mmCIF file of C-alpha atoms in Angstrom:
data_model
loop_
_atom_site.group_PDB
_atom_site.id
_atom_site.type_symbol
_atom_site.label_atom_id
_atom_site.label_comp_id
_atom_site.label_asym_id
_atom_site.label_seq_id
_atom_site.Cartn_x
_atom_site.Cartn_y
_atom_site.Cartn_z
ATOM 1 C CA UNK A 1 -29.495 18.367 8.988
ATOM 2 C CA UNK A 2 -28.119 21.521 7.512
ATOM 3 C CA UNK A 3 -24.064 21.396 8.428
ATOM 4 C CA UNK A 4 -21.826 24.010 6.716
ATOM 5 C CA UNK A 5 -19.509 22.613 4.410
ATOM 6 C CA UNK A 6 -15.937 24.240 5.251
ATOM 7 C CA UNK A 7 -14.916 24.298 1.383
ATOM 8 C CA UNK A 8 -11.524 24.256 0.323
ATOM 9 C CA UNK A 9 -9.503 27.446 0.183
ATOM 10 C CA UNK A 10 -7.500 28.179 -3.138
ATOM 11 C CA UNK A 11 -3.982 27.279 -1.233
ATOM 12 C CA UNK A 12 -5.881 23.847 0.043
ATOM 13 C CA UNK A 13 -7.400 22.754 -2.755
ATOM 14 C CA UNK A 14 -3.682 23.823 -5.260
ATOM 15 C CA UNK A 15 -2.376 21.366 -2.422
ATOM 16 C CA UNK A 16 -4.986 18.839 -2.315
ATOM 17 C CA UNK A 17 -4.998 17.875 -6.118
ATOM 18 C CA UNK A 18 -1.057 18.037 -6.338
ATOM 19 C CA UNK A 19 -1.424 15.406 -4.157
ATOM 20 C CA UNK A 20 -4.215 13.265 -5.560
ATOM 21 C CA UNK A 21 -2.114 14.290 -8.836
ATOM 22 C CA UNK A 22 1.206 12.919 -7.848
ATOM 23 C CA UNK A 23 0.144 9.993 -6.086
ATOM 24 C CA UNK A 24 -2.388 8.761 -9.056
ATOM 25 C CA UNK A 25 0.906 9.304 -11.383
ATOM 26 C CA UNK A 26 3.870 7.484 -9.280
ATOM 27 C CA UNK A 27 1.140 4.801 -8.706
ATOM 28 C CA UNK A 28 0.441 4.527 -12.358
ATOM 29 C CA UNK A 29 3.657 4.400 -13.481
ATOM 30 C CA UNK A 30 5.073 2.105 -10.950
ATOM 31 C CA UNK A 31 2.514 -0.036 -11.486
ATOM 32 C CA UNK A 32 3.243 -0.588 -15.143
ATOM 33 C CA UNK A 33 6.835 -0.586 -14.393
ATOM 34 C CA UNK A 34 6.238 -3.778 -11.995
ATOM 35 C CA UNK A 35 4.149 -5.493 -14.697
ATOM 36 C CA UNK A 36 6.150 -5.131 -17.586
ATOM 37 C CA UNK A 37 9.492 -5.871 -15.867
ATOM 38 C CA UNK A 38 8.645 -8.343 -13.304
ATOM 39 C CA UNK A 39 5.046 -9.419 -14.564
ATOM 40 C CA UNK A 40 3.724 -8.794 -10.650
ATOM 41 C CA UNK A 41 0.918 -6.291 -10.527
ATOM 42 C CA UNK A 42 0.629 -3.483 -7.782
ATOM 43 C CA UNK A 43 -1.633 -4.964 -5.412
ATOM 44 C CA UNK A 44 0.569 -8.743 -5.984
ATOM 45 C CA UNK A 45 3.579 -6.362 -5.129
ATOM 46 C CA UNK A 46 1.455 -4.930 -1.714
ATOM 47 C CA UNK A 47 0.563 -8.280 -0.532
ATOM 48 C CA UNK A 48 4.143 -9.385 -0.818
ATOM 49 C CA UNK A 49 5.757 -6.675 0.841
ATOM 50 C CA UNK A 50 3.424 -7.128 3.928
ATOM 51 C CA UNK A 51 4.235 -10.710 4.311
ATOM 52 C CA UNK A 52 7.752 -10.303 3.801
ATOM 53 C CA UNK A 53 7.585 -7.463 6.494
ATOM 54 C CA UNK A 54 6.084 -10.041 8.679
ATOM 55 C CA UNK A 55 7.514 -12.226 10.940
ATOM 56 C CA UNK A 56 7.636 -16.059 8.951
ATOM 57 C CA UNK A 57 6.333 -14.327 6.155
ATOM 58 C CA UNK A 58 2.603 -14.959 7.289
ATOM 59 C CA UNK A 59 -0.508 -12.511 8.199
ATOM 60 C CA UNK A 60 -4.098 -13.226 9.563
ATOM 61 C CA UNK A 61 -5.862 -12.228 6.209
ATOM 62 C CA UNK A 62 -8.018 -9.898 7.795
ATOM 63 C CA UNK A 63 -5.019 -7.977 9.376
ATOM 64 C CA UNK A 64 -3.908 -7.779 6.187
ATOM 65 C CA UNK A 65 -6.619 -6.905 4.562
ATOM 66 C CA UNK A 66 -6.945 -4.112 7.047
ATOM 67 C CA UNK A 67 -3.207 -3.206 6.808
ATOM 68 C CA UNK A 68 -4.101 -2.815 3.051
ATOM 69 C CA UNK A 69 -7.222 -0.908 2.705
ATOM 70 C CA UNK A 70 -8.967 -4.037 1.617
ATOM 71 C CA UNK A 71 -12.434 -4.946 1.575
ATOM 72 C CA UNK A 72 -12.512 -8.792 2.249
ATOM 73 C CA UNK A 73 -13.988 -10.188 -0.988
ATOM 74 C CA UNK A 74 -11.294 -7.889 -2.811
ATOM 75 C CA UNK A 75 -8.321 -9.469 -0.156
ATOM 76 C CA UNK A 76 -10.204 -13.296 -0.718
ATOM 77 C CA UNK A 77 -10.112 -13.013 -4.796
ATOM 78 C CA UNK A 78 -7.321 -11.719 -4.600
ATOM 79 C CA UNK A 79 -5.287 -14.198 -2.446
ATOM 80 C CA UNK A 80 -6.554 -16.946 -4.608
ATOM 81 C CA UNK A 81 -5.450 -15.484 -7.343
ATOM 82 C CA UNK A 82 -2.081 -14.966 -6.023
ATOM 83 C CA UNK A 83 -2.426 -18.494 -4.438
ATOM 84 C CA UNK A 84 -3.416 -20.285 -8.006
ATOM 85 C CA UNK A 85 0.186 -18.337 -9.207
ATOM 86 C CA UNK A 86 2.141 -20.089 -6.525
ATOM 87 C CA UNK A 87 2.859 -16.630 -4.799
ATOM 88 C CA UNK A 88 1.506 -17.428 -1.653
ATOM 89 C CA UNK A 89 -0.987 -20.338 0.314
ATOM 90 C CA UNK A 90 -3.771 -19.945 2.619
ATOM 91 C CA UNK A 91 -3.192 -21.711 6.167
ATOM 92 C CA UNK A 92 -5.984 -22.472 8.724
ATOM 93 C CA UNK A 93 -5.837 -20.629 11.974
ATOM 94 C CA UNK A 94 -5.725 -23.589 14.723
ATOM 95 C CA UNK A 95 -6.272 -20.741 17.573
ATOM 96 C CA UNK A 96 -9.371 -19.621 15.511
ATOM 97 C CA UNK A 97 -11.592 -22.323 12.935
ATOM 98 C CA UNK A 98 -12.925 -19.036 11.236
ATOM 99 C CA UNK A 99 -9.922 -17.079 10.664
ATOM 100 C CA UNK A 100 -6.817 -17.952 8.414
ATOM 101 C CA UNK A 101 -3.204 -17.198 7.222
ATOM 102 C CA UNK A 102 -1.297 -15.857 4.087
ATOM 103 C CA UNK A 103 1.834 -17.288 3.830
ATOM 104 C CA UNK A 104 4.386 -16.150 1.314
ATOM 105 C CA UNK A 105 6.301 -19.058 -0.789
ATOM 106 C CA UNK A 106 9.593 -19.661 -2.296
ATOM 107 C CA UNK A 107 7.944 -18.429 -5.279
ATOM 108 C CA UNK A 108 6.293 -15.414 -4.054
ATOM 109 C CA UNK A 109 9.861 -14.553 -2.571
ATOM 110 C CA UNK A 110 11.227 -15.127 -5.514
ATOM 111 C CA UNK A 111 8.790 -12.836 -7.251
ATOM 112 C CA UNK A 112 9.686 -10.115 -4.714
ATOM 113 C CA UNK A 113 13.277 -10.651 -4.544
ATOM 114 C CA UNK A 114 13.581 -10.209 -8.000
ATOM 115 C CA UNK A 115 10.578 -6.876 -8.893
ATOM 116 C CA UNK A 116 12.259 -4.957 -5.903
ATOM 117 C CA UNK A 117 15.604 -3.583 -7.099
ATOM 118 C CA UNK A 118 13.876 -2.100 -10.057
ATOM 119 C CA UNK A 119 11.061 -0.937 -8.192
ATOM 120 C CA UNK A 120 13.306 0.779 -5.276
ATOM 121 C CA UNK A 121 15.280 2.432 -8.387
ATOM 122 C CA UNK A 122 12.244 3.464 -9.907
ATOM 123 C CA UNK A 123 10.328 5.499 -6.044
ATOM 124 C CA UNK A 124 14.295 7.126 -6.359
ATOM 125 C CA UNK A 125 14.035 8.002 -10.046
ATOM 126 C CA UNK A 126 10.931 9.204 -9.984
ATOM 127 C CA UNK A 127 10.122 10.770 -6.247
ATOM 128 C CA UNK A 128 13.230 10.346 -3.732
ATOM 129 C CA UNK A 129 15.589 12.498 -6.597
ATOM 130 C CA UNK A 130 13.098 15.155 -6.448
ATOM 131 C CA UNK A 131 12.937 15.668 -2.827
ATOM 132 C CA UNK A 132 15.708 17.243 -0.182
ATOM 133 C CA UNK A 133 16.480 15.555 2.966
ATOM 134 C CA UNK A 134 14.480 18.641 4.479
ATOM 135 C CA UNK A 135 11.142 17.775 2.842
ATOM 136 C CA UNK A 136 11.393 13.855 3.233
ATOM 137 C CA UNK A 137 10.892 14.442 6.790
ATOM 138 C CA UNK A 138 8.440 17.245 6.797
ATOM 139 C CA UNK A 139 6.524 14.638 4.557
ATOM 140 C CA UNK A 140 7.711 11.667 6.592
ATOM 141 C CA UNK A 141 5.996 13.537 9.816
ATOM 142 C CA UNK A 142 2.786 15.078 7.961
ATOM 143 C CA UNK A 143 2.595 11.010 6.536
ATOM 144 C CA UNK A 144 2.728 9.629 10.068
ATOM 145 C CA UNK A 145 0.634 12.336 11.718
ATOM 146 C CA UNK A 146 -2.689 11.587 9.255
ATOM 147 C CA UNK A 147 -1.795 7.767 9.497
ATOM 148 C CA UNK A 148 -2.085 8.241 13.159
ATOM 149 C CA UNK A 149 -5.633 9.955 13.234
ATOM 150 C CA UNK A 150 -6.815 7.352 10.633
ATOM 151 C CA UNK A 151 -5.686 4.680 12.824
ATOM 152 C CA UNK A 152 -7.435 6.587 15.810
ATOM 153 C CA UNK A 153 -10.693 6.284 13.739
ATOM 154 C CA UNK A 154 -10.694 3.403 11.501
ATOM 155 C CA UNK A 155 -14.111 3.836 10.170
#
């Protein structure tokens, strides 16, 4: 198979790596900021937000793990980690002997409850400040436009 590669153009590829650039640096430095002030990592910090954006504070793990971006060994270790912490438990799915629940716990709430004022002050600090009302929703639509076709085509 001989396919032509449509390479980037200058204007693409300047717009491309800002990207990469500026999401590799908020995520790096958000990251640290949840450890070191709230001792939860990034992904602990994902996992929570999910649940508490769930009804009951549950999810079928491998909706979450989908929801996430997860492969399911890295969504398994990593819910027993969290689950060994006291951050969340793992509940069998009566409707469904294979399948099972994350459910989030006093303590994960807890956890959550207390990382997300300084991590909201943090995405303003560091992004929202930055940004006019104009270009939040120019990136709020291109955001929700890609999510769309990627949800289109989930391979």
């Amino acid at each position: 198979m001989t396919e032509t590669v449509r390479w980037l153009t200058p204007e693409e590829q300047r717009a491309w790596r800002g990207f990469v650039r500026l999401h590799e640096r908020l995520g790096g430095r958000l990251g640290r900021l949840l450890q070191s002030e709230s001792k939860v990592s990034p992904a602990d910090y994902a996992v929570l937000v999910h649940l508490t954006d769930s009804p009951e504070g549950r999810q079928r793990h491998q909706d979450l793990a989908r929801a996430l971006e997860w492969e399911k060994s890295r969504m398994s270790h990593h819910i027993a980690r969290m689950a060994g912490r006291g951050m969340v438990v793992r509940e069998e799915c009566p409707e469904d002997g294979r399948g099972a629940f994350v459910v989030i716990t006093d303590a994960g709430r807890e956890a959550i409850e207390a990382a997300a004022p300084r991590h909201v002050e943090a995405v303003r600090e560091l992004f929202l400040d930055h940004v006019t009302p104009a270009e939040l929703r120019v990136l709020t639509e291109i955001s929700e436009r890609v999510i769309r076709r990627m949800d289109e085509d989930p391979s």
